[in-house]
Coordinates of C-alpha atoms and ligand atoms in Angstrom, one line a residue:
M12 CA 29.6 -5.0 14.1
K13 CA 32.3 -3.7 12.6
R14 CA 33.1 -0.2 11.1
K15 CA 32.1 0.1 7.0
T16 CA 34.5 2.4 4.6
Y17 CA 32.6 3.6 1.0
Q18 CA 34.4 5.8 -0.8
G19 CA 37.6 6.3 1.6
L20 CA 34.6 7.1 4.9
T21 CA 34.8 5.4 8.3
F22 CA 31.0 4.6 9.2
R23 CA 30.3 3.0 12.4
P24 CA 26.9 1.0 13.3
F25 CA 24.4 2.9 14.4
I26 CA 20.9 1.0 15.0
E27 CA 20.9 -2.9 14.4
H28 CA 18.0 -5.2 12.6
E29 CA 17.0 -6.7 15.5
A30 CA 15.6 -2.7 16.6
I31 CA 15.0 -1.2 12.8
R32 CA 12.7 -5.2 13.0
A33 CA 10.9 -4.5 16.0
R34 CA 9.6 -1.0 15.3
V35 CA 9.0 -2.0 11.9
A36 CA 6.7 -4.3 13.5
R37 CA 5.1 -2.1 16.1
L38 CA 4.9 0.7 13.1
G39 CA 2.5 -2.0 11.3
E40 CA 0.5 -3.4 14.5
L41 CA 0.1 0.7 13.8
I42 CA -1.1 1.0 11.0
S43 CA -3.3 -1.5 10.6
S44 CA -5.4 -0.6 14.1
D45 CA -5.6 3.0 12.6
Y46 CA -6.5 1.9 9.2
A47 CA -8.7 -0.9 10.6
G48 CA -11.8 -1.7 7.2
E49 CA -9.8 0.8 5.0
Y50 CA -7.8 -0.9 2.2
P51 CA -4.8 1.5 1.7
L52 CA -2.0 2.4 -0.8
L53 CA 1.1 2.3 0.4
V54 CA 3.5 4.6 -1.5
C55 CA 7.1 3.2 -1.8
V56 CA 9.7 5.6 -2.2
L57 CA 12.4 3.8 -4.7
N58 CA 15.5 3.9 -4.9
G59 CA 16.0 4.5 -0.8
A60 CA 12.4 3.5 1.0
A61 CA 12.0 -0.1 -1.1
P62 CA 13.8 -2.4 2.5
F63 CA 11.8 0.0 4.6
A64 CA 8.5 0.1 2.4
V65 CA 8.0 -4.3 1.7
D66 CA 9.1 -5.0 5.4
L67 CA 6.6 -2.4 6.6
F68 CA 3.7 -4.3 4.2
R69 CA 4.7 -7.4 5.2
A70 CA 4.4 -6.2 8.6
L71 CA 0.6 -5.3 7.8
D72 CA -2.4 -7.5 9.3
I73 CA -4.6 -5.6 7.0
D74 CA -5.9 -5.8 3.2
A75 CA -4.3 -3.8 1.9
E76 CA -1.9 -3.0 -2.1
I77 CA 1.6 -1.3 -2.3
T78 CA 3.5 1.3 -5.1
F79 CA 6.4 2.3 -6.1
I80 CA 6.8 5.2 -7.2
R81 CA 11.4 7.2 -7.8
L82 CA 12.6 10.4 -7.0
K83 CA 15.2 12.0 -6.7
S84 CA 17.1 15.2 -5.3
Y85 CA 20.5 14.2 -3.3
E86 CA 23.8 13.4 -5.2
G87 CA 26.5 11.9 -3.0
M88 CA 25.7 13.4 0.8
G89 CA 24.7 17.1 -0.2
S90 CA 21.2 17.5 -0.9
T91 CA 20.2 19.3 -4.3
G92 CA 17.1 20.9 -2.8
V93 CA 15.4 19.7 -5.7
V94 CA 13.5 17.0 -7.1
K95 CA 14.8 16.0 -10.2
Q96 CA 12.4 13.1 -11.4
I97 CA 9.5 11.4 -11.3
M98 CA 8.6 8.1 -12.4
G99 CA 5.2 6.5 -11.4
L100 CA 2.3 7.5 -10.3
T101 CA 0.4 5.2 -13.2
D102 CA -2.8 3.7 -9.8
D103 CA -5.9 5.9 -9.6
I104 CA -4.8 7.8 -6.4
A105 CA -8.4 9.3 -6.6
G106 CA -10.5 8.2 -3.3
R107 CA -7.5 6.1 -1.8
H108 CA -5.9 5.9 2.0
V109 CA -2.3 6.8 0.4
I110 CA 0.8 6.3 2.4
I111 CA 3.7 7.1 1.5
V112 CA 6.9 5.3 2.5
E113 CA 10.3 7.4 2.5
D114 CA 13.4 5.9 4.1
I115 CA 14.5 9.4 5.8
I116 CA 13.4 12.7 6.0
D117 CA 15.5 15.4 5.6
T118 CA 15.8 19.0 5.0
G119 CA 11.6 17.5 4.3
N120 CA 12.5 19.1 1.0
T121 CA 11.6 16.1 -1.2
M122 CA 8.0 15.1 1.1
T123 CA 6.7 18.7 0.6
R124 CA 6.9 18.2 -2.7
L125 CA 5.4 14.1 -2.8
K126 CA 2.7 15.4 -0.8
A127 CA 1.5 17.4 -2.5
D128 CA 1.2 16.4 -5.9
I129 CA -0.2 13.4 -4.7
Q130 CA -2.4 15.5 -3.1
A131 CA -3.2 17.2 -6.1
M132 CA -4.6 13.6 -7.1
N133 CA -7.7 13.0 -4.8
P134 CA -6.7 10.8 -2.3
A135 CA -9.3 10.0 0.1
S136 CA -6.1 10.5 2.8
V137 CA -2.1 11.0 2.8
R138 CA -0.3 9.9 5.1
I139 CA 3.5 9.8 5.4
A140 CA 6.0 7.0 7.1
T141 CA 9.6 7.6 7.5
L142 CA 11.8 5.5 8.9
L143 CA 14.4 8.0 9.7
F144 CA 13.9 11.6 10.8
K145 CA 15.9 13.9 11.4
P146 CA 14.6 17.0 13.2
E147 CA 17.2 19.3 13.2
A148 CA 17.9 19.2 9.4
L149 CA 14.2 20.0 8.5
Q150 CA 13.4 23.4 6.1
V151 CA 11.0 23.8 5.5
P152 CA 8.4 22.1 8.3
I153 CA 6.4 18.3 8.5
D154 CA 4.8 16.2 10.2
P155 CA 5.4 13.0 10.2
D156 CA 2.7 10.2 10.8
Y157 CA 4.7 7.4 11.4
I158 CA 8.7 7.5 12.3
G159 CA 11.0 4.0 12.8
F160 CA 13.2 7.2 14.8
E161 CA 14.7 10.2 15.2
I162 CA 17.6 10.5 14.8
P163 CA 20.7 13.8 14.8
K164 CA 21.8 15.7 11.0
K165 CA 24.3 13.6 10.3
F166 CA 25.0 11.4 7.2
I167 CA 23.6 7.7 7.7
I168 CA 23.4 4.2 5.6
G169 CA 21.9 1.2 4.8
Y170 CA 19.0 -1.2 4.9
G171 CA 18.0 1.6 1.8
L172 CA 20.1 4.2 2.4
D173 CA 22.8 4.8 0.3
I174 CA 26.0 6.5 -0.4
D175 CA 26.0 6.5 -4.4
G176 CA 24.1 4.1 -4.5
M177 CA 26.5 1.7 -2.2
A178 CA 25.1 0.0 0.8
R179 CA 21.9 0.1 0.6
N180 CA 21.9 -3.9 1.7
L181 CA 23.0 -4.0 4.3
N182 CA 20.7 -5.3 6.9
D183 CA 21.7 -2.2 9.6
I184 CA 22.5 1.0 9.9
Y185 CA 24.8 3.3 10.3
V186 CA 26.5 6.9 11.2
L187 CA 29.2 8.2 9.2
D188 CA 31.8 9.4 11.7
D189 CA 32.7 12.3 13.3
E190 CA 35.8 12.7 12.5
N191 CA 35.9 12.6 8.8
A192 CA 32.3 14.3 8.6
P193 CA 31.9 17.0 5.8
A194 CA 32.5 21.3 7.1
E195 CA 28.8 22.6 7.3
Ligands
IMP11 P1 15.5 15.9 1.6 O1 14.2 16.0 0.8 O2 16.0 16.8 2.4 O3 14.3 15.4 3.4 O4 15.9 14.2 1.6 C1 14.9 13.2 0.8 C2 16.0 12.1 0.2 O5 17.3 12.8 0.4 C3 15.9 10.9 0.7 O6 15.1 10.5 0.9 C4 16.7 9.7 1.3 O7 17.6 9.4 -0.9 C5 18.1 11.0 0.5 N1 19.4 11.3 2.5 C6 18.4 12.1 3.2 N2 19.7 12.6 4.3 C7 20.2 10.9 3.8 C8 20.9 9.8 4.2 O8 21.1 10.3 6.2 N3 22.0 9.1 3.8 C9 21.7 8.8 2.9 N4 20.3 9.7 2.6 C10 19.7 10.6 2.4
MG12 MG1 14.9 8.4 -1.0

């Protein structure tokens, strides 16, 4: 696998699609067994979580539903720390077993806000599934129920994750090369 360049920044291969595929299949098994006899609702956080959420949904062998919402808390490579807009959730989730599906938890601000918003709609339960988790970047305590990969505090693209809208279509995940990482 080759390096990729976006906006003058170099990214190197980090997690290959086959490893992602295998991990998503495993999470699908775990969720199918945890929710056996239930009818969970996956809430996919657009845009980043779309590939993961759809692949995870297809990896379930129980009956389940999927729906989509859109938030915005991130610009370029730095978190603004605020959730700027919410699109959806029009579904009635009262009494439902909800699984929020995210691409990545970085500071945890987005998920904290979203989980509180969803909890206020009286679901039977709320759990969090995230493809990627950066524990070192957390600013608020969050303990995701299903984690694809724990990763260091680095900027990631591919498989849904973007840099200003680009790179979401890559099947593999790439990490920003340290030599061109911005100063903290
Ligand atoms: P948080 O509120 O800081 O946890 O940020 C969560 C959101 O920021 C995610 O849903 C992503 O959209 C975005 N994000 C965080 N880290 C990265 C990254 O490394 N690459 C691309 N997007 C990221
Ligand atoms: Mg996101």
